[in-house]
C-alpha cells in the first residue's frame, strides 16, 4: 500500500505560479511511476503529467506543455508539479497518483493508477 499526501494548492492570479508537492510513504518509491491528474467541476478527470520510475521519461498534456514541470526525488520519496503562467482554465482539484511500474513508459490513464492522494484545490482567478 502506498500513501500519498498532496500540498501546495491555493488561489493565484492568472499568470502566476504554484508548486504542488506529493509526499509518499509505504513502499519503495522508485518502484512506482507517478502522475498528476486534475478534475475541474463538471468535467472528467484528466492527466496533467506523468513520470516514470527513474524520472527519465516524462509526458505532459498538450494544454500544459511549456508551462508545467513534473519532477521526482527518489531519495526523498516525493514528486512535484511546478505550474507557471497559470490560466483560469487550470482551476481544478489536482491529484497525485502512483502505479507500481518500472517500465520506461509510465502508465498514461487514471485507470492504471491504483493509489491516489486526497487532492489539493488550485484556483486561478482572472
Short mmCIF file of C-alpha atoms in Angstrom, two decimals:
data_model
loop_
_atom_site.label_atom_id
_atom_site.label_comp_id
_atom_site.label_asym_id
_atom_site.label_seq_id
_atom_site.Cartn_x
_atom_site.Cartn_y
_atom_site.Cartn_z
CA UNK A 1 0.00 0.00 0.00
CA UNK A 2 1.23 3.49 -0.87
CA UNK A 3 0.03 6.60 0.92
CA UNK A 4 0.06 9.91 -0.93
CA UNK A 5 -0.38 13.39 0.52
CA UNK A 6 -0.55 16.46 -1.70
CA UNK A 7 0.20 20.01 -0.64
CA UNK A 8 0.77 23.40 -2.21
CA UNK A 9 -2.57 24.26 -3.75
CA UNK A 10 -4.22 27.62 -3.33
CA UNK A 11 -5.56 30.74 -5.01
CA UNK A 12 -3.41 32.54 -7.55
CA UNK A 13 -3.97 35.19 -10.18
CA UNK A 14 -3.74 34.39 -13.85
CA UNK A 15 -0.11 34.41 -14.96
CA UNK A 16 1.10 33.36 -11.54
CA UNK A 17 2.85 30.22 -10.36
CA UNK A 18 2.31 27.44 -7.85
CA UNK A 19 4.25 24.37 -6.84
CA UNK A 20 2.42 21.22 -5.82
CA UNK A 21 4.16 18.52 -3.82
CA UNK A 22 3.21 14.92 -3.13
CA UNK A 23 4.79 13.07 -0.25
CA UNK A 24 4.64 9.29 -0.37
CA UNK A 25 5.13 6.51 2.13
CA UNK A 26 4.61 2.81 2.47
CA UNK A 27 6.62 1.19 -0.32
CA UNK A 28 9.81 1.67 -2.32
CA UNK A 29 9.13 4.91 -4.13
CA UNK A 30 11.50 4.16 -7.00
CA UNK A 31 9.35 1.17 -7.98
CA UNK A 32 6.48 3.49 -8.87
CA UNK A 33 5.54 5.62 -11.80
CA UNK A 34 3.90 8.84 -10.66
CA UNK A 35 1.38 11.19 -12.18
CA UNK A 36 -0.63 14.32 -11.62
CA UNK A 37 -4.26 14.41 -12.67
CA UNK A 38 -6.84 17.13 -12.30
CA UNK A 39 -10.57 17.42 -12.25
CA UNK A 40 -12.50 20.62 -12.80
CA UNK A 41 -16.15 20.98 -11.74
CA UNK A 42 -18.45 19.20 -14.14
CA UNK A 43 -15.57 17.75 -16.13
CA UNK A 44 -13.89 14.36 -16.34
CA UNK A 45 -10.58 13.77 -14.61
CA UNK A 46 -7.67 14.34 -16.96
CA UNK A 47 -3.99 13.55 -16.97
CA UNK A 48 -1.69 16.53 -16.48
CA UNK A 49 1.76 14.93 -16.33
CA UNK A 50 3.30 11.50 -15.87
CA UNK A 51 6.83 10.48 -14.94
CA UNK A 52 8.41 7.05 -15.00
CA UNK A 53 10.17 5.45 -12.03
CA UNK A 54 13.57 6.99 -12.76
CA UNK A 55 12.39 10.38 -13.95
CA UNK A 56 13.85 9.64 -17.36
CA UNK A 57 10.58 9.66 -19.27
CA UNK A 58 8.01 12.40 -18.84
CA UNK A 59 4.75 13.18 -20.62
CA UNK A 60 2.53 16.26 -20.46
CA UNK A 61 -0.97 17.06 -21.58
CA UNK A 62 -0.90 19.42 -24.55
CA UNK A 63 -2.76 22.02 -22.52
CA UNK A 64 0.10 22.36 -20.02
CA UNK A 65 3.20 21.78 -22.15
CA UNK A 66 5.74 24.53 -21.68
CA UNK A 67 4.01 25.78 -18.51
CA UNK A 68 4.11 22.82 -16.10
CA UNK A 69 7.10 20.74 -14.98
CA UNK A 70 6.88 17.43 -13.17
CA UNK A 71 9.85 16.14 -11.22
CA UNK A 72 10.61 13.48 -8.64
CA UNK A 73 13.17 12.96 -5.91
CA UNK A 74 13.65 9.25 -5.28
CA UNK A 75 15.81 9.99 -2.25
CA UNK A 76 13.01 11.98 -0.60
CA UNK A 77 10.07 9.93 -1.92
CA UNK A 78 8.40 12.99 -3.38
CA UNK A 79 7.01 14.15 -6.68
CA UNK A 80 6.35 17.78 -7.55
CA UNK A 81 4.47 19.77 -10.14
CA UNK A 82 5.72 23.25 -10.90
CA UNK A 83 2.99 25.29 -12.57
CA UNK A 84 3.63 28.64 -14.19
CA UNK A 85 1.75 31.02 -16.47
CA UNK A 86 -1.41 29.74 -14.86
CA UNK A 87 -4.73 30.29 -16.59
CA UNK A 88 -8.27 30.29 -15.20
CA UNK A 89 -8.88 27.04 -17.08
CA UNK A 90 -6.24 25.38 -14.90
CA UNK A 91 -8.63 25.68 -11.96
CA UNK A 92 -9.28 22.18 -10.65
CA UNK A 93 -8.61 19.73 -7.88
CA UNK A 94 -5.18 18.26 -8.53
CA UNK A 95 -4.43 14.67 -7.56
CA UNK A 96 -1.18 12.81 -7.18
CA UNK A 97 -1.29 9.16 -8.23
CA UNK A 98 1.07 6.17 -8.11
CA UNK A 99 1.34 2.91 -10.02
CA UNK A 100 3.88 0.16 -9.46
CA UNK A 101 5.82 0.14 -12.70
CA UNK A 102 9.44 0.01 -13.79
CA UNK A 103 8.57 0.35 -17.44
CA UNK A 104 10.33 3.01 -19.45
CA UNK A 105 6.96 4.41 -20.48
CA UNK A 106 4.81 5.26 -17.45
CA UNK A 107 1.11 4.40 -17.35
CA UNK A 108 -0.96 7.09 -19.01
CA UNK A 109 -4.55 6.54 -17.88
CA UNK A 110 -6.14 7.11 -14.50
CA UNK A 111 -7.47 3.55 -14.50
CA UNK A 112 -3.88 2.33 -14.40
CA UNK A 113 -3.12 4.14 -11.15
CA UNK A 114 -4.39 2.32 -8.04
CA UNK A 115 -3.08 4.77 -5.45
CA UNK A 116 -4.35 8.33 -5.08
CA UNK A 117 -3.94 11.28 -2.79
CA UNK A 118 -6.82 13.27 -1.37
CA UNK A 119 -6.40 16.12 -3.84
CA UNK A 120 -5.49 19.78 -3.49
CA UNK A 121 -7.51 22.69 -4.86
CA UNK A 122 -5.91 25.07 -7.34
CA UNK A 123 -7.93 28.16 -8.21
CA UNK A 124 -6.73 30.66 -10.80
CA UNK A 125 -8.53 33.98 -10.86
CA UNK A 126 -8.77 36.12 -13.99
#
